[in-house]
Structures are given as structure tokens and as C-alpha cells.
PDB file of C-alpha atoms in Angstrom:
ATOM      1  CA  MET O1334      75.123  82.437 114.234  1.00  0.00           C
ATOM      2  CA  ALA O1335      78.010  83.885 116.179  1.00  0.00           C
ATOM      3  CA  ARG O1336      77.052  87.240 117.692  1.00  0.00           C
ATOM      4  CA  LEU O1337      79.998  89.578 118.136  1.00  0.00           C
ATOM      5  CA  ARG O1338      78.785  92.234 120.558  1.00  0.00           C
ATOM      6  CA  TYR O1339      79.970  95.615 119.341  1.00  0.00           C
ATOM      7  CA  LEU O1340      80.798  97.379 122.577  1.00  0.00           C
ATOM      8  CA  ALA O1341      84.077  95.835 123.703  1.00  0.00           C
ATOM      9  CA  SER O1342      83.092  92.811 121.686  1.00  0.00           C
ATOM     10  CA  SER O1343      85.342  89.912 121.081  1.00  0.00           C
ATOM     11  CA  ALA O1344      87.757  92.153 119.329  1.00  0.00           C
ATOM     12  CA  LEU O1345      85.921  95.370 119.805  1.00  0.00           C
ATOM     13  CA  VAL O1346      85.894  98.106 122.385  1.00  0.00           C
ATOM     14  CA  CYS O1347      83.811 101.258 122.063  1.00  0.00           C
ATOM     15  CA  ALA O1348      83.735 104.448 124.074  1.00  0.00           C
ATOM     16  CA  LEU O1349      79.983 104.488 124.506  1.00  0.00           C
ATOM     17  CA  PRO O1350      78.428 103.874 127.938  1.00  0.00           C
ATOM     18  CA  VAL O1351      77.081 100.440 128.765  1.00  0.00           C
ATOM     19  CA  ALA O1352      73.887  99.988 130.738  1.00  0.00           C
ATOM     20  CA  ALA O1353      74.263  97.618 133.660  1.00  0.00           C
ATOM     21  CA  GLU O1354      71.361  95.427 132.542  1.00  0.00           C
ATOM     22  CA  THR O1355      72.683  95.119 128.968  1.00  0.00           C
ATOM     23  CA  ASP O1356      76.031  93.539 128.218  1.00  0.00           C
ATOM     24  CA  TYR O1357      77.477  94.435 124.823  1.00  0.00           C
ATOM     25  CA  THR O1358      80.877  93.284 125.966  1.00  0.00           C
ATOM     26  CA  HIS O1359      81.579  89.824 124.609  1.00  0.00           C
ATOM     27  CA  TYR O1360      85.251  90.250 123.740  1.00  0.00           C
ATOM     28  CA  ALA O1361      86.062  86.534 123.635  1.00  0.00           C
ATOM     29  CA  PHE O1362      87.268  86.438 120.021  1.00  0.00           C
ATOM     30  CA  ALA O1363      89.760  89.316 120.262  1.00  0.00           C
ATOM     31  CA  ASN O1364      92.793  87.127 119.649  1.00  0.00           C
ATOM     32  CA  TYR O1365      91.258  85.628 116.506  1.00  0.00           C
ATOM     33  CA  LEU O1366      89.998  88.814 114.849  1.00  0.00           C
ATOM     34  CA  GLY O1367      93.175  90.754 115.600  1.00  0.00           C
ATOM     35  CA  SER O1368      94.327  94.175 116.748  1.00  0.00           C
ATOM     36  CA  GLY O1369      92.580  97.044 115.099  1.00  0.00           C
ATOM     37  CA  ILE O1370      90.244  99.995 114.975  1.00  0.00           C
ATOM     38  CA  TYR O1371      86.861  98.561 114.035  1.00  0.00           C
ATOM     39  CA  ARG O1372      84.183 100.721 112.486  1.00  0.00           C
ATOM     40  CA  THR O1373      80.540  99.856 111.829  1.00  0.00           C
ATOM     41  CA  SER O1374      77.310 101.880 111.901  1.00  0.00           C
ATOM     42  CA  GLY O1375      79.373 105.047 112.300  1.00  0.00           C
ATOM     43  CA  GLN O1376      81.022 103.905 115.548  1.00  0.00           C
ATOM     44  CA  ASP O1377      84.654 103.082 116.382  1.00  0.00           C
ATOM     45  CA  ALA O1378      86.263 100.464 118.597  1.00  0.00           C
ATOM     46  CA  THR O1379      89.871  99.776 119.612  1.00  0.00           C
ATOM     47  CA  VAL O1380      91.695  96.604 120.634  1.00  0.00           C
ATOM     48  CA  ALA O1381      95.386  95.682 120.957  1.00  0.00           C
ATOM     49  CA  ASN O1382      96.722  92.120 120.826  1.00  0.00           C
ATOM     50  CA  ILE O1383     100.120  91.326 122.337  1.00  0.00           C
ATOM     51  CA  PRO O1384     101.573  88.050 120.952  1.00  0.00           C
ATOM     52  CA  ILE O1385     103.624  86.106 123.528  1.00  0.00           C
ATOM     53  CA  SER O1386     105.050  82.650 122.816  1.00  0.00           C
ATOM     54  CA  PHE O1387     107.626  80.186 124.122  1.00  0.00           C
ATOM     55  CA  ASP O1388     109.293  77.285 122.318  1.00  0.00           C
ATOM     56  CA  LEU O1389     108.712  74.016 124.174  1.00  0.00           C
ATOM     57  CA  GLN O1390     110.469  71.892 121.576  1.00  0.00           C
ATOM     58  CA  ARG O1391     112.160  72.735 118.287  1.00  0.00           C
ATOM     59  CA  SER O1392     114.058  70.852 115.585  1.00  0.00           C
ATOM     60  CA  ASP O1393     114.795  71.451 111.906  1.00  0.00           C
ATOM     61  CA  THR O1394     111.380  70.088 110.882  1.00  0.00           C
ATOM     62  CA  GLU O1395     109.108  70.254 113.961  1.00  0.00           C
ATOM     63  CA  SER O1396     108.257  72.652 116.756  1.00  0.00           C
ATOM     64  CA  LEU O1397     105.905  72.717 119.721  1.00  0.00           C
ATOM     65  CA  VAL O1398     105.038  76.235 120.883  1.00  0.00           C
ATOM     66  CA  LEU O1399     103.237  77.547 123.962  1.00  0.00           C
ATOM     67  CA  LYS O1400     101.355  80.698 122.934  1.00  0.00           C
ATOM     68  CA  THR O1401      99.876  83.041 125.548  1.00  0.00           C
ATOM     69  CA  PRO O1402      98.537  86.082 123.648  1.00  0.00           C
ATOM     70  CA  VAL O1403      97.038  88.930 125.661  1.00  0.00           C
ATOM     71  CA  SER O1404      94.273  91.144 124.210  1.00  0.00           C
ATOM     72  CA  LEU O1405      93.474  94.536 125.730  1.00  0.00           C
ATOM     73  CA  GLY O1406      90.434  96.701 125.014  1.00  0.00           C
ATOM     74  CA  PHE O1407      90.442 100.431 125.775  1.00  0.00           C
ATOM     75  CA  PHE O1408      87.510 102.740 126.491  1.00  0.00           C
ATOM     76  CA  ASN O1409      87.501 106.391 125.373  1.00  0.00           C
ATOM     77  CA  PHE O1410      90.622 105.912 123.277  1.00  0.00           C
ATOM     78  CA  LYS O1411      91.674 105.708 119.638  1.00  0.00           C
ATOM     79  CA  TRP O1412      95.141 105.130 118.236  1.00  0.00           C
ATOM     80  CA  SER O1413      94.827 108.516 116.522  1.00  0.00           C
ATOM     81  CA  ASP O1414      95.110 110.048 120.016  1.00  0.00           C
ATOM     82  CA  LEU O1415      98.708 108.839 120.391  1.00  0.00           C
ATOM     83  CA  PRO O1416     100.406 111.619 118.371  1.00  0.00           C
ATOM     84  CA  ASP O1417      98.814 114.133 120.750  1.00  0.00           C
ATOM     85  CA  GLY O1418     100.332 112.371 123.740  1.00  0.00           C
ATOM     86  CA  ASP O1419      97.068 110.844 124.942  1.00  0.00           C
ATOM     87  CA  ILE O1420      97.252 107.341 126.411  1.00  0.00           C
ATOM     88  CA  PRO O1421      94.479 105.060 127.648  1.00  0.00           C
ATOM     89  CA  SER O1422      93.284 105.956 131.136  1.00  0.00           C
ATOM     90  CA  SER O1423      92.097 102.413 131.865  1.00  0.00           C
ATOM     91  CA  VAL O1424      91.736  98.963 130.373  1.00  0.00           C
ATOM     92  CA  GLY O1425      88.137  98.023 129.622  1.00  0.00           C
ATOM     93  CA  THR O1426      88.613  94.342 128.804  1.00  0.00           C
ATOM     94  CA  LEU O1427      91.339  91.733 129.173  1.00  0.00           C
ATOM     95  CA  THR O1428      91.534  88.426 127.320  1.00  0.00           C
ATOM     96  CA  VAL O1429      94.242  85.764 127.737  1.00  0.00           C
ATOM     97  CA  THR O1430      94.077  82.703 125.470  1.00  0.00           C
ATOM     98  CA  PRO O1431      96.969  80.301 126.138  1.00  0.00           C
ATOM     99  CA  GLY O1432      97.312  77.350 123.804  1.00  0.00           C
ATOM    100  CA  ILE O1433      99.595  74.786 122.220  1.00  0.00           C
ATOM    101  CA  GLU O1434     100.610  74.998 118.556  1.00  0.00           C
ATOM    102  CA  TYR O1435     102.324  72.164 116.696  1.00  0.00           C
ATOM    103  CA  ARG O1436     104.179  72.867 113.454  1.00  0.00           C
ATOM    104  CA  VAL O1437     105.765  70.324 111.118  1.00  0.00           C
ATOM    105  CA  ARG O1438     107.545  70.935 107.810  1.00  0.00           C
ATOM    106  CA  ASN O1439     106.768  67.788 105.833  1.00  0.00           C
ATOM    107  CA  THR O1440     108.499  68.962 102.633  1.00  0.00           C
ATOM    108  CA  GLU O1441     110.939  71.730 101.803  1.00  0.00           C
ATOM    109  CA  SER O1442     108.063  73.911 100.597  1.00  0.00           C
ATOM    110  CA  HIS O1443     105.132  72.921 102.838  1.00  0.00           C
ATOM    111  CA  GLU O1444     104.371  73.337 106.555  1.00  0.00           C
ATOM    112  CA  PHE O1445     101.371  72.027 108.469  1.00  0.00           C
ATOM    113  CA  GLN O1446     100.192  73.678 111.710  1.00  0.00           C
ATOM    114  CA  THR O1447      97.524  72.840 114.250  1.00  0.00           C
ATOM    115  CA  TYR O1448      96.585  74.453 117.553  1.00  0.00           C
ATOM    116  CA  ALA O1449      94.207  74.287 120.511  1.00  0.00           C
ATOM    117  CA  ASP O1450      93.479  77.157 122.948  1.00  0.00           C
ATOM    118  CA  LEU O1451      91.692  77.421 126.264  1.00  0.00           C
ATOM    119  CA  GLY O1452      91.510  80.890 127.776  1.00  0.00           C
ATOM    120  CA  PHE O1453      89.712  83.461 129.875  1.00  0.00           C
ATOM    121  CA  GLY O1454      88.370  86.975 129.389  1.00  0.00           C
ATOM    122  CA  THR O1455      86.933  89.630 131.668  1.00  0.00           C
ATOM    123  CA  ASN O1456      85.097  92.933 131.287  1.00  0.00           C
ATOM    124  CA  PHE O1457      86.242  95.303 134.034  1.00  0.00           C
ATOM    125  CA  THR O1458      83.222  97.578 133.663  1.00  0.00           C
ATOM    126  CA  ASN O1459      80.639  95.023 134.793  1.00  0.00           C
ATOM    127  CA  GLY O1460      82.649  92.045 136.061  1.00  0.00           C
ATOM    128  CA  ASN O1461      81.357  89.615 133.426  1.00  0.00           C
ATOM    129  CA  ASP O1462      83.780  86.779 132.638  1.00  0.00           C
ATOM    130  CA  VAL O1463      83.993  84.280 129.774  1.00  0.00           C
ATOM    131  CA  LEU O1464      85.690  80.943 129.181  1.00  0.00           C
ATOM    132  CA  ILE O1465      87.220  80.840 125.669  1.00  0.00           C
ATOM    133  CA  TYR O1466      88.111  77.830 123.506  1.00  0.00           C
ATOM    134  CA  SER O1467      89.403  77.503 119.966  1.00  0.00           C
ATOM    135  CA  ALA O1468      91.106  75.026 117.616  1.00  0.00           C
ATOM    136  CA  GLY O1469      92.220  74.969 114.012  1.00  0.00           C
ATOM    137  CA  MET O1470      94.672  73.803 111.372  1.00  0.00           C
ATOM    138  CA  SER O1471      96.691  75.505 108.663  1.00  0.00           C
ATOM    139  CA  SER O1472      98.620  74.778 105.475  1.00  0.00           C
ATOM    140  CA  LEU O1473     101.525  77.040 104.441  1.00  0.00           C
ATOM    141  CA  LEU O1474     103.021  76.521 100.979  1.00  0.00           C
ATOM    142  CA  ASP O1475     106.174  78.277  99.744  1.00  0.00           C
ATOM    143  CA  PHE O1476     106.490  78.727  95.990  1.00  0.00           C
ATOM    144  CA  GLU O1477     108.774  80.472  93.522  1.00  0.00           C
ATOM    145  CA  LEU O1478     107.972  83.800  91.869  1.00  0.00           C
ATOM    146  CA  ALA O1479     111.109  85.655  90.823  1.00  0.00           C
ATOM    147  CA  ASP O1480     112.849  86.522  94.136  1.00  0.00           C
ATOM    148  CA  THR O1481     109.725  87.455  96.115  1.00  0.00           C
ATOM    149  CA  ARG O1482     109.337  84.128  98.014  1.00  0.00           C
ATOM    150  CA  PRO O1483     105.502  84.062  98.253  1.00  0.00           C
ATOM    151  CA  ILE O1484     103.712  82.030 100.928  1.00  0.00           C
ATOM    152  CA  TRP O1485     100.202  80.710 100.244  1.00  0.00           C
ATOM    153  CA  VAL O1486      98.280  80.187 103.489  1.00  0.00           C
ATOM    154  CA  ASN O1487      95.009  78.322 104.057  1.00  0.00           C
ATOM    155  CA  ARG O1488      93.456  78.038 107.519  1.00  0.00           C
ATOM    156  CA  VAL O1489      90.259  76.617 108.972  1.00  0.00           C
ATOM    157  CA  PHE O1490      89.345  77.201 112.621  1.00  0.00           C
ATOM    158  CA  PHE O1491      86.551  77.642 115.119  1.00  0.00           C
ATOM    159  CA  ALA O1492      86.279  79.633 118.333  1.00  0.00           C
ATOM    160  CA  GLY O1493      83.684  79.817 121.061  1.00  0.00           C
ATOM    161  CA  TYR O1494      82.989  81.164 124.517  1.00  0.00           C
ATOM    162  CA  THR O1495      80.807  80.390 127.517  1.00  0.00           C
ATOM    163  CA  THR O1496      79.862  83.117 129.994  1.00  0.00           C
ATOM    164  CA  LEU O1497      80.523  82.248 133.624  1.00  0.00           C
ATOM    165  CA  HIS O1498      77.630  84.260 135.065  1.00  0.00           C
ATOM    166  CA  ASP O1499      74.801  82.605 133.104  1.00  0.00           C
ATOM    167  CA  ASN O1500      76.443  79.820 131.021  1.00  0.00           C
ATOM    168  CA  SER O1501      75.330  81.270 127.682  1.00  0.00           C
ATOM    169  CA  SER O1502      77.610  80.417 124.769  1.00  0.00           C
ATOM    170  CA  GLU O1503      78.308  81.215 121.134  1.00  0.00           C
ATOM    171  CA  THR O1504      80.705  79.921 118.485  1.00  0.00           C
ATOM    172  CA  TYR O1505      81.919  80.832 115.041  1.00  0.00           C
ATOM    173  CA  SER O1506      84.075  79.110 112.429  1.00  0.00           C
ATOM    174  CA  ALA O1507      85.870  80.386 109.359  1.00  0.00           C
ATOM    175  CA  LEU O1508      87.970  79.551 106.327  1.00  0.00           C
ATOM    176  CA  GLN O1509      90.862  81.871 105.582  1.00  0.00           C
ATOM    177  CA  SER O1510      93.077  81.994 102.488  1.00  0.00           C
ATOM    178  CA  GLY O1511      95.732  84.459 101.426  1.00  0.00           C
ATOM    179  CA  VAL O1512      99.165  85.132  99.946  1.00  0.00           C
ATOM    180  CA  ASP O1513     102.109  86.905 101.586  1.00  0.00           C
ATOM    181  CA  ILE O1514     104.675  88.121  99.032  1.00  0.00           C
ATOM    182  CA  GLY O1515     108.047  89.800  99.413  1.00  0.00           C
ATOM    183  CA  SER O1516     109.452  92.900  97.729  1.00  0.00           C
ATOM    184  CA  ASN O1517     113.051  91.595  97.407  1.00  0.00           C
ATOM    185  CA  TYR O1518     114.144  94.939  98.845  1.00  0.00           C
ATOM    186  CA  PHE O1519     116.119  94.860 102.088  1.00  0.00           C
ATOM    187  CA  LEU O1520     117.205  97.386 104.696  1.00  0.00           C
ATOM    188  CA  GLN O1521     119.826  96.902 107.389  1.00  0.00           C
ATOM    189  CA  VAL O1522     119.095  98.446 110.789  1.00  0.00           C
ATOM    190  CA  LYS O1523     121.363  97.613 113.757  1.00  0.00           C
ATOM    191  CA  GLY O1524     122.223  94.194 112.395  1.00  0.00           C
ATOM    192  CA  VAL O1525     118.626  93.289 111.493  1.00  0.00           C
ATOM    193  CA  GLU O1526     117.625  92.791 107.869  1.00  0.00           C
ATOM    194  CA  ILE O1527     114.160  94.220 107.095  1.00  0.00           C
ATOM    195  CA  GLU O1528     112.055  93.377 104.036  1.00  0.00           C
ATOM    196  CA  PRO O1529     108.718  95.045 103.193  1.00  0.00           C
ATOM    197  CA  ARG O1530     106.153  92.355 102.330  1.00  0.00           C
ATOM    198  CA  PHE O1531     102.603  92.671 101.017  1.00  0.00           C
ATOM    199  CA  PHE O1532      99.641  90.405 101.623  1.00  0.00           C
ATOM    200  CA  ALA O1533      96.049  89.875 100.588  1.00  0.00           C
ATOM    201  CA  ALA O1534      93.574  87.505 102.243  1.00  0.00           C
ATOM    202  CA  GLY O1535      89.942  86.491 102.231  1.00  0.00           C
ATOM    203  CA  TYR O1536      87.789  85.263 105.141  1.00  0.00           C
ATOM    204  CA  TRP O1537      84.601  83.231 104.762  1.00  0.00           C
ATOM    205  CA  TYR O1538      82.475  82.556 107.863  1.00  0.00           C
ATOM    206  CA  PHE O1539      80.487  79.330 108.049  1.00  0.00           C
ATOM    207  CA  ASP O1540      78.141  81.061 110.501  1.00  0.00           C
ATOM    208  CA  LYS O1541      77.555  84.728 109.755  1.00  0.00           C
ATOM    209  CA  LEU O1542      79.156  87.041 112.276  1.00  0.00           C
ATOM    210  CA  SER O1543      76.758  89.527 113.818  1.00  0.00           C
ATOM    211  CA  PHE O1544      78.372  92.780 114.934  1.00  0.00           C
ATOM    212  CA  THR O1545      75.842  94.113 117.415  1.00  0.00           C
ATOM    213  CA  THR O1546      75.619  97.813 118.250  1.00  0.00           C
ATOM    214  CA  PRO O1547      73.523  99.295 121.067  1.00  0.00           C
ATOM    215  CA  PHE O1548      71.746 101.892 118.920  1.00  0.00           C
ATOM    216  CA  GLU O1549      71.848 100.602 115.332  1.00  0.00           C
ATOM    217  CA  ASP O1550      70.741  97.491 113.462  1.00  0.00           C
ATOM    218  CA  ASP O1551      72.998  94.444 113.650  1.00  0.00           C
ATOM    219  CA  VAL O1552      75.604  94.130 110.899  1.00  0.00           C
ATOM    220  CA  LEU O1553      75.851  90.584 109.493  1.00  0.00           C
ATOM    221  CA  VAL O1554      79.205  89.607 108.007  1.00  0.00           C
ATOM    222  CA  ALA O1555      79.452  86.556 105.722  1.00  0.00           C
ATOM    223  CA  SER O1556      82.892  87.331 104.293  1.00  0.00           C
ATOM    224  CA  SER O1557      85.625  89.940 104.382  1.00  0.00           C
ATOM    225  CA  TYR O1558      88.789  90.803 102.492  1.00  0.00           C
ATOM    226  CA  GLU O1559      92.064  92.271 103.696  1.00  0.00           C
ATOM    227  CA  VAL O1560      95.159  93.886 102.174  1.00  0.00           C
ATOM    228  CA  GLY O1561      98.215  95.085 104.030  1.00  0.00           C
ATOM    229  CA  LEU O1562     101.928  95.742 104.346  1.00  0.00           C
ATOM    230  CA  THR O1563     104.321  94.321 106.932  1.00  0.00           C
ATOM    231  CA  LEU O1564     108.021  94.657 107.674  1.00  0.00           C
ATOM    232  CA  ALA O1565     109.609  91.210 108.048  1.00  0.00           C
ATOM    233  CA  PHE O1566     112.623  91.095 110.374  1.00  0.00           C
ATOM    234  CA  SER O1567     115.443  88.599 109.786  1.00  0.00           C
ATOM    235  CA  LYS O1568     115.460  87.865 113.529  1.00  0.00           C
ATOM    236  CA  PRO O1569     113.028  88.652 116.348  1.00  0.00           C
ATOM    237  CA  VAL O1570     113.257  92.149 117.827  1.00  0.00           C
ATOM    238  CA  GLY O1571     112.133  93.143 121.300  1.00  0.00           C
ATOM    239  CA  TRP O1572     112.641  91.344 124.579  1.00  0.00           C
ATOM    240  CA  ASP O1573     112.716  87.755 125.818  1.00  0.00           C
ATOM    241  CA  LEU O1574     109.077  87.826 126.877  1.00  0.00           C
ATOM    242  CA  PHE O1575     107.716  89.883 123.982  1.00  0.00           C
ATOM    243  CA  SER O1576     109.470  89.895 120.625  1.00  0.00           C
ATOM    244  CA  ILE O1577     108.122  90.231 117.098  1.00  0.00           C
ATOM    245  CA  GLU O1578     109.211  89.053 113.650  1.00  0.00           C
ATOM    246  CA  ARG O1579     106.703  91.253 111.782  1.00  0.00           C
ATOM    247  CA  PHE O1580     105.232  94.721 112.154  1.00  0.00           C
ATOM    248  CA  GLY O1581     102.731  96.358 109.832  1.00  0.00           C
ATOM    249  CA  PHE O1582      99.185  97.488 109.146  1.00  0.00           C
ATOM    250  CA  SER O1583      96.236  96.431 107.015  1.00  0.00           C
ATOM    251  CA  TYR O1584      92.707  97.334 105.950  1.00  0.00           C
ATOM    252  CA  ARG O1585      89.871  94.780 106.166  1.00  0.00           C
ATOM    253  CA  ALA O1586      86.307  95.293 104.924  1.00  0.00           C
ATOM    254  CA  GLY O1587      83.172  93.253 104.401  1.00  0.00           C
ATOM    255  CA  ASP O1588      79.389  93.699 104.610  1.00  0.00           C
ATOM    256  CA  GLY O1589      79.557  97.139 106.237  1.00  0.00           C
ATOM    257  CA  VAL O1590      82.373  96.496 108.742  1.00  0.00           C
ATOM    258  CA  GLU O1591      85.701  98.288 108.276  1.00  0.00           C
ATOM    259  CA  VAL O1592      88.881  97.466 110.194  1.00  0.00           C
ATOM    260  CA  TRP O1593      92.274  99.180 110.323  1.00  0.00           C
ATOM    261  CA  ARG O1594      94.647  96.685 111.928  1.00  0.00           C
ATOM    262  CA  LEU O1595      98.069  96.927 113.522  1.00  0.00           C
ATOM    263  CA  ILE O1596     100.034  93.702 113.010  1.00  0.00           C
ATOM    264  CA  PHE O1597     102.716  92.267 115.292  1.00  0.00           C
ATOM    265  CA  GLU O1598     103.105  88.771 113.781  1.00  0.00           C
ATOM    266  CA  PHE O1599     102.685  86.826 110.542  1.00  0.00           C
ATOM    267  CA  PRO O1600      99.623  88.577 109.075  1.00  0.00           C
ATOM    268  CA  ILE O1601      97.583  85.720 107.562  1.00  0.00           C
TER     269      ILE O1601
END
């Protein structure tokens, strides 16, 4: 059973204090669970993922990509504070998970992807560090439905970590399936074409995820479901180092865990 510690966990950061002898700060899976405000047992947590990637090789049918996503966890901060001008005073956790992703389009309507990551994470509050590893494969199928250009996505992957201070380790694996569908409505902003797109996805965990809180019972998650909206850009926007092709938000729920996510890449 993979145990996702609630306080600054893999993708979770909470504003509650952490006792020195108890570490609720395993944040190793942040990149794989995604940016969001996580809520369980009446408590909130915040994490932001920054997708960074570089093309190593690209042709009409194949590409080899170096991905170096950075995940930041913030203490005493919620995204709802931003309209009031509040910004995080410090970063609680930092996770960097570089990896190689290979993509090949074997037909006009189908793309196969596979990846392998090896990364590192640290908790600044207590100095605990983790070694992170993950691998997976995906199938993306384009099909026709009026002019909405749906994409059916199926993924299977696993992720794990090993702590560097005591060599303890945990893993989890999951199957993910969903559909991303367009609206066939386009806006033009400064030469960029923008299309609102909707998606729905399901996640099934081979080993139940355990969201652990310091003061409540553990919350076991066997599956979750997600719906959301993204804006798809006709070309990347941003800068050379950090640019995005999607921006949006979603809501994910399952077995007592609720997540509001901000999305900066393909959502499924």
C-alpha cells in the first residue's frame, strides 16, 4: 500500500505544524498527482507543478523529450490568498523529477508514449530527502466526433521513493483512462488561437493510496474521478525555459479526498 503522507505529502502541503520526531512530509509523488488544493479530513494542502521540457530529437512521427518538472509545496498558503495580494513566504518542499519521454505516432490517429524518471525531493522544514523513480506507458487515440477532435487516453504507470535518511521506501501504481474533447469554438489573442476543451478521466490504483493526516484517521483511496476545462493554445506561450500549450482547472474526488487542480499541460 502506498502511503501518501498528508502534510506536504507527495503532492500535498499543509499549514499545520510538524513535530520533529514525526515526518508527514513525503512529497515524492507531487509530479504524478498534479498541482492542486487537496482537501481531506477537513484540512487543506497546496502544491504547484511547473512543467519544463526540452526536445532532444523530433521528426514528423517520433520525438525524444527531456522533461524536468519542478514541484513546489507552500506552507501557510492557499491559492485563494492570491486575490488579496498574499504570496507564499517560503517554500516548504521542492521536488525535481527529470526523465526521458519517447513518443511515436504509429498511425495517423494513434500515438504511443513511454517514459522513465529519476529525481530528488527535499523537505526544507526538517531536511529529509527522498530519491524518486517512476516509469509508465500511454496510448493516445484520436477519433472523429463532429468537429470536436476527441482524444482517448489510457495510461499505466508506477512511482516510488526511497528516503535517504533511513532507506524506507514506498511505491504505488495506477491505471488512468479519459477523454479530452474540443468545443470547436476558437478565440484569437495576439496571434494565438485558443480553444476551450473539456475532459473527464478515471484513476484506479492497484495499491490503495493512503492519505495520512496527523490528527485524523487515514483516508484510503482506491479510485478517483476528474472533470475539467482547459484552454488549448495553437502554439506554446511563455518563455524558452517555461512555456505551456494548455491552461485550465479541474475537480477530482474519490473516497473522501477532494482536489481542485490548476493545469499547465495536457490534462490526462
